[in-house]
Tab-separated table of C-alpha atoms in Angstrom:
chain	number	residue	atom	x	y	z
A	1	MET	CA	99.001	-17.137	37.232
A	2	ALA	CA	95.992	-15.205	36.035
A	3	ASN	CA	94.571	-12.370	38.082
A	4	ASN	CA	90.903	-13.258	38.497
A	5	ASN	CA	90.080	-10.658	41.121
A	6	ASP	CA	86.917	-9.354	39.490
A	7	THR	CA	85.524	-11.993	37.118
A	8	TYR	CA	83.528	-15.146	37.793
A	9	VAL	CA	85.375	-18.356	36.956
A	10	GLU	CA	83.490	-21.502	35.948
A	11	LEU	CA	84.932	-24.361	37.984
A	12	HIS	CA	82.639	-27.195	36.880
A	13	SER	CA	82.398	-27.829	33.143
A	14	HIS	CA	82.210	-30.831	30.824
A	15	SER	CA	83.354	-31.314	27.229
A	16	PHE	CA	82.821	-34.136	24.721
A	17	TYR	CA	85.422	-36.035	26.781
A	18	SER	CA	82.637	-36.626	29.311
A	19	PHE	CA	81.332	-39.231	26.918
A	20	GLY	CA	77.556	-39.177	26.657
A	21	GLU	CA	77.230	-36.027	28.758
A	22	GLY	CA	79.297	-33.107	27.481
A	23	ALA	CA	78.110	-31.564	24.209
A	24	SER	CA	80.923	-29.160	23.281
A	25	HIS	CA	84.494	-29.404	22.073
A	26	VAL	CA	87.244	-28.057	24.319
A	27	HIS	CA	87.977	-25.294	21.801
A	28	GLU	CA	84.302	-24.265	21.810
A	29	LEU	CA	84.256	-23.911	25.580
A	30	LEU	CA	87.460	-21.871	25.476
A	31	SER	CA	86.259	-19.673	22.617
A	32	GLN	CA	83.073	-18.896	24.502
A	33	ALA	CA	85.065	-18.254	27.672
A	34	ILE	CA	87.120	-15.646	25.821
A	35	ASN	CA	83.964	-14.049	24.421
A	36	LEU	CA	82.648	-13.760	27.962
A	37	GLY	CA	85.852	-12.218	29.290
A	38	TYR	CA	86.959	-15.207	31.361
A	39	LYS	CA	90.507	-15.117	32.693
A	40	ALA	CA	90.436	-18.783	33.735
A	41	LEU	CA	88.360	-21.910	33.176
A	42	SER	CA	88.233	-25.351	34.748
A	43	LEU	CA	87.601	-28.584	32.853
A	44	THR	CA	86.092	-31.279	35.082
A	45	ASP	CA	85.226	-34.187	32.845
A	46	HIS	CA	84.598	-37.689	34.178
A	47	ASN	CA	88.180	-38.527	33.218
A	48	LEU	CA	91.423	-36.740	32.397
A	49	CYS	CA	91.373	-37.630	28.684
A	50	GLY	CA	91.029	-34.044	27.539
A	51	ALA	CA	93.131	-32.399	30.231
A	52	LEU	CA	96.327	-31.950	28.201
A	53	ASN	CA	94.505	-30.760	25.083
A	54	PHE	CA	92.565	-28.313	27.234
A	55	ALA	CA	95.668	-26.980	29.018
A	56	ARG	CA	97.585	-26.459	25.788
A	57	GLN	CA	94.728	-24.698	24.015
A	58	ALA	CA	93.921	-22.557	27.043
A	59	ARG	CA	97.500	-21.352	27.395
A	60	SER	CA	97.712	-20.542	23.693
A	61	LEU	CA	94.631	-18.337	24.150
A	62	ASP	CA	95.932	-16.705	27.355
A	63	VAL	CA	93.302	-18.387	29.530
A	64	GLN	CA	94.438	-19.971	32.796
A	65	PRO	CA	93.662	-23.718	32.637
A	66	ILE	CA	92.428	-25.381	35.817
A	67	THR	CA	92.736	-29.160	35.786
A	68	GLY	CA	90.194	-31.271	37.596
A	69	GLY	CA	87.545	-33.930	37.315
A	70	GLU	CA	84.179	-35.134	38.516
A	71	ILE	CA	84.519	-38.553	40.109
A	72	THR	CA	81.690	-41.010	40.710
A	73	LEU	CA	81.807	-42.708	44.099
A	74	SER	CA	80.746	-46.259	44.887
A	75	ASP	CA	77.244	-45.109	45.889
A	76	ASN	CA	76.852	-43.415	42.444
A	77	SER	CA	77.095	-39.935	43.949
A	78	ARG	CA	79.708	-37.500	42.665
A	79	ILE	CA	82.279	-34.964	43.807
A	80	VAL	CA	84.398	-32.430	41.941
A	81	LEU	CA	88.153	-32.309	42.511
A	82	LEU	CA	90.524	-29.535	41.365
A	83	ALA	CA	94.320	-29.682	41.221
A	84	GLU	CA	95.877	-26.878	43.239
A	85	ASN	CA	99.423	-27.929	42.344
A	86	ARG	CA	101.442	-30.758	40.811
A	87	ARG	CA	100.892	-32.973	43.831
A	88	GLY	CA	97.155	-32.424	43.534
A	89	TYR	CA	97.183	-33.428	39.862
A	90	SER	CA	99.094	-36.586	40.745
A	91	ASN	CA	96.539	-37.465	43.417
A	92	ILE	CA	93.541	-36.821	41.168
A	93	SER	CA	95.149	-39.011	38.494
A	94	ARG	CA	95.610	-41.762	41.044
A	95	LEU	CA	91.988	-41.521	42.173
A	96	PHE	CA	90.749	-41.852	38.593
A	97	SER	CA	92.997	-44.894	38.158
A	98	LEU	CA	91.536	-46.499	41.275
A	99	ALA	CA	88.008	-45.790	40.043
A	100	ASN	CA	88.770	-47.302	36.629
A	101	LYS	CA	90.238	-50.384	38.308
A	102	VAL	CA	86.794	-51.169	39.745
A	103	ASP	CA	84.953	-50.925	36.417
A	104	ARG	CA	86.438	-49.489	33.230
A	105	GLN	CA	83.022	-48.876	31.666
A	106	HIS	CA	81.475	-47.417	34.811
A	107	PRO	CA	84.321	-46.213	37.082
A	108	GLN	CA	83.511	-45.918	40.759
A	109	LEU	CA	85.719	-44.818	43.608
A	110	ASP	CA	85.626	-46.114	47.164
A	111	ILE	CA	85.312	-42.980	49.296
A	112	ASP	CA	87.970	-44.285	51.684
A	113	HIS	CA	90.614	-43.666	49.005
A	114	LEU	CA	90.049	-39.910	49.256
A	115	LYS	CA	91.845	-39.588	52.571
A	116	SER	CA	95.053	-41.050	51.091
A	117	TYR	CA	95.095	-38.815	47.999
A	118	SER	CA	93.872	-35.432	49.182
A	119	ASP	CA	97.071	-33.406	49.320
A	120	GLY	CA	97.022	-30.491	46.876
A	121	VAL	CA	93.393	-31.140	45.951
A	122	LEU	CA	90.413	-28.810	46.388
A	123	LEU	CA	87.015	-30.473	46.799
A	124	LEU	CA	83.658	-29.116	45.657
A	125	THR	CA	80.608	-30.980	46.921
A	126	GLY	CA	79.207	-31.244	43.410
A	127	CYS	CA	75.915	-30.742	41.591
A	128	ARG	CA	72.587	-32.234	42.646
A	129	ASN	CA	74.173	-35.679	42.137
A	130	GLY	CA	76.832	-34.883	44.723
A	131	THR	CA	76.991	-36.882	47.941
A	132	VAL	CA	76.197	-33.949	50.222
A	133	PRO	CA	73.468	-32.374	48.022
A	134	GLN	CA	71.728	-35.738	47.729
A	135	LEU	CA	71.742	-36.274	51.478
A	136	VAL	CA	70.459	-32.750	52.075
A	137	SER	CA	67.660	-33.160	49.509
A	138	ARG	CA	66.516	-36.294	51.356
A	139	GLY	CA	66.427	-34.463	54.668
A	140	ARG	CA	69.423	-36.379	56.030
A	141	ILE	CA	71.154	-33.270	57.318
A	142	GLU	CA	73.163	-34.980	60.039
A	143	ASP	CA	74.496	-37.538	57.571
A	144	ALA	CA	75.488	-34.682	55.238
A	145	ARG	CA	77.196	-32.960	58.146
A	146	SER	CA	79.134	-36.143	58.952
A	147	VAL	CA	80.325	-36.446	55.353
A	148	LEU	CA	81.488	-32.825	55.365
A	149	TYR	CA	83.408	-33.413	58.594
A	150	GLU	CA	85.151	-36.336	56.873
A	151	TYR	CA	86.045	-34.119	53.924
A	152	LEU	CA	87.408	-31.488	56.303
A	153	ASP	CA	89.495	-34.092	58.103
A	154	TRP	CA	90.949	-35.421	54.852
A	155	PHE	CA	91.357	-32.251	52.770
A	156	GLY	CA	91.651	-29.531	55.407
A	157	PRO	CA	89.389	-26.573	56.262
A	158	ARG	CA	90.657	-24.381	53.392
A	159	SER	CA	90.076	-26.981	50.709
A	160	VAL	CA	86.407	-27.941	51.024
A	161	PHE	CA	83.700	-25.854	49.322
A	162	VAL	CA	79.932	-26.317	49.297
A	163	GLU	CA	78.918	-26.033	45.645
A	164	LEU	CA	75.721	-24.240	44.637
A	165	ASN	CA	73.943	-24.507	41.257
A	166	ARG	CA	71.020	-22.426	40.047
A	167	ASN	CA	69.894	-24.045	36.791
A	168	PHE	CA	66.144	-23.431	37.231
A	169	THR	CA	65.366	-27.088	37.821
A	170	HIS	CA	62.849	-28.484	40.294
A	171	GLY	CA	64.227	-28.355	43.821
A	172	ASP	CA	66.994	-25.838	43.087
A	173	PHE	CA	65.696	-23.156	45.432
A	174	LYS	CA	65.095	-25.418	48.429
A	175	GLY	CA	68.288	-27.384	47.810
A	176	ASN	CA	70.440	-24.252	47.742
A	177	ARG	CA	68.687	-22.850	50.796
A	178	ASP	CA	69.351	-26.015	52.795
A	179	LEU	CA	72.941	-26.278	51.574
A	180	LEU	CA	73.542	-22.635	52.500
A	181	ARG	CA	72.140	-23.157	55.963
A	182	LEU	CA	74.389	-26.177	56.515
A	183	ALA	CA	77.470	-24.389	55.125
A	184	ASP	CA	76.865	-21.354	57.321
A	185	GLU	CA	76.320	-23.502	60.409
A	186	MET	CA	79.611	-25.300	59.746
A	187	ARG	CA	81.345	-22.077	58.659
A	188	LEU	CA	82.252	-23.581	55.313
A	189	PRO	CA	82.856	-21.477	52.194
A	190	ILE	CA	80.414	-21.740	49.311
A	191	VAL	CA	81.073	-21.457	45.587
A	192	ALA	CA	78.763	-21.015	42.616
A	193	THR	CA	79.068	-23.122	39.463
A	194	ASN	CA	76.732	-23.691	36.539
A	195	ASN	CA	77.537	-27.399	36.059
A	196	VAL	CA	78.292	-26.632	32.413
A	197	HIS	CA	77.552	-29.335	29.810
A	198	TYR	CA	77.780	-27.205	26.643
A	199	HIS	CA	79.160	-23.825	25.633
A	200	ASP	CA	75.921	-22.491	24.124
A	201	PRO	CA	72.270	-23.092	25.124
A	202	ASN	CA	71.458	-24.264	21.588
A	203	ARG	CA	73.481	-27.410	22.280
A	204	HIS	CA	71.003	-28.780	24.807
A	205	ARG	CA	69.227	-30.932	22.201
A	206	LEU	CA	72.511	-32.514	21.198
A	207	GLN	CA	73.251	-33.139	24.851
A	208	ASN	CA	69.916	-34.930	25.218
A	209	ALA	CA	70.706	-37.079	22.174
A	210	LEU	CA	74.148	-37.969	23.554
A	211	VAL	CA	72.603	-39.146	26.822
A	212	ALA	CA	70.216	-41.384	24.874
A	213	ILE	CA	73.076	-42.778	22.779
A	214	LYS	CA	75.086	-43.474	25.919
A	215	HIS	CA	72.218	-45.621	27.219
A	216	ASN	CA	71.575	-47.175	23.798
A	217	THR	CA	67.949	-46.071	23.722
A	218	THR	CA	65.683	-43.230	22.631
A	219	ILE	CA	65.345	-39.814	24.243
A	220	ASP	CA	61.814	-40.508	25.523
A	221	LYS	CA	63.163	-43.426	27.559
A	222	VAL	CA	65.842	-41.362	29.326
A	223	ILE	CA	63.722	-38.364	30.292
A	224	HIS	CA	64.669	-38.969	33.927
A	225	LYS	CA	68.363	-38.671	33.023
A	226	ILE	CA	68.471	-35.691	30.632
A	227	LYS	CA	68.669	-32.012	31.530
A	228	ILE	CA	65.144	-30.593	31.569
A	229	ASN	CA	66.141	-27.193	30.164
A	230	ASN	CA	68.964	-25.419	28.322
A	231	GLU	CA	70.448	-23.605	31.323
A	232	PHE	CA	73.576	-25.743	31.661
A	233	TYR	CA	75.749	-23.534	29.464
A	234	LEU	CA	78.750	-21.291	30.043
A	235	LYS	CA	77.282	-18.110	31.524
A	236	SER	CA	78.724	-14.634	31.827
A	237	ASN	CA	80.051	-12.929	34.905
A	238	SER	CA	76.982	-10.673	35.046
A	239	GLN	CA	74.568	-13.601	34.680
A	240	MET	CA	76.175	-15.547	37.500
A	241	ARG	CA	76.365	-12.496	39.742
A	242	SER	CA	72.667	-11.896	39.136
A	243	LEU	CA	71.792	-15.497	39.983
A	244	PHE	CA	73.737	-15.305	43.254
A	245	GLN	CA	73.219	-11.656	44.121
A	246	SER	CA	72.091	-12.569	47.649
A	247	ARG	CA	75.417	-14.373	48.245
A	248	PRO	CA	78.217	-12.562	46.396
A	249	ASP	CA	80.759	-14.692	48.270
A	250	ALA	CA	79.712	-17.612	46.054
A	251	ILE	CA	81.099	-15.647	43.104
A	252	THR	CA	84.109	-14.207	44.925
A	253	ASN	CA	85.197	-17.666	45.995
A	254	SER	CA	85.243	-18.863	42.371
A	255	PHE	CA	88.112	-16.573	41.408
A	256	GLN	CA	89.847	-17.084	44.741
A	257	ILE	CA	89.884	-20.812	44.015
A	258	ALA	CA	91.152	-20.102	40.494
A	259	ASN	CA	94.051	-18.081	41.883
A	260	ARG	CA	94.996	-21.020	44.111
A	261	CYS	CA	94.989	-23.550	41.265
A	262	THR	CA	98.362	-22.720	39.750
A	263	PHE	CA	99.088	-26.122	38.196
A	264	ASP	CA	99.452	-26.089	34.393
A	265	LEU	CA	99.490	-29.547	32.821
A	266	SER	CA	101.067	-28.194	29.645
A	267	SER	CA	104.237	-27.056	31.401
A	268	ASP	CA	104.482	-28.133	35.044
A	269	LEU	CA	105.244	-31.867	34.890
A	270	GLY	CA	108.947	-31.322	34.413
A	271	TYR	CA	109.348	-33.288	31.168
A	272	GLN	CA	108.620	-32.794	27.483
A	273	LEU	CA	105.236	-34.157	26.454
A	274	PRO	CA	104.807	-35.674	22.981
A	275	ASP	CA	103.191	-33.521	20.327
A	276	PRO	CA	100.606	-35.718	18.555
A	277	ASP	CA	99.282	-35.040	15.058
């Protein structure tokens, strides 16, 4: 297990395996992570297709791999799940399977399944498309509170984290302020992420093009779906600390979560995985 006691850890990142969203290869994310001095990194694509490749490459580069995923719920909102141990990985895999069973092209998970497959899983409330952030942005604070109480009941008080993003998009400041107020009122831990979609800011144009391709249209017709700036890249420890200087616990909690996520897909399943070409 890596010792991440002084360095920010990105817990929410996407690669090309998030088809039509991520704009970097796994090896590019890992290379940039090394350049930035990361001791650990999480891959949270919208599937587990790249999880083994990621874990193997990360270990070969002496970076602690954290396995997880961003799952779309039946109301089109999202949550981020991280595997704390082997049981957690098994449960996340099962949840993805249940989501794919509904619609292979557009997987969606019934939220009621979460309570049956929560053991060993850490939950982040997600980016602005997350269930809780969406409710908060609409002023439905009590509904957001009710959802968080459900998460706490299913996952436990040590396994639910209110996620904060600061990507300089419209509504970021107010959204974070309201989420912080709710988290503090409920005495819930917070954690910072950058909702990474590419390893370098220069990839944002490619990311825009991929979104358009995913929807089989032109970029001008998906303006409402693309990222409005190039801030969704893998940022350094100092950058993230600067963005969240008023709440250093958002950074501290990132490496505390990393130290809890000890599962390594490349070695911890108990059997020999095939070695493809």
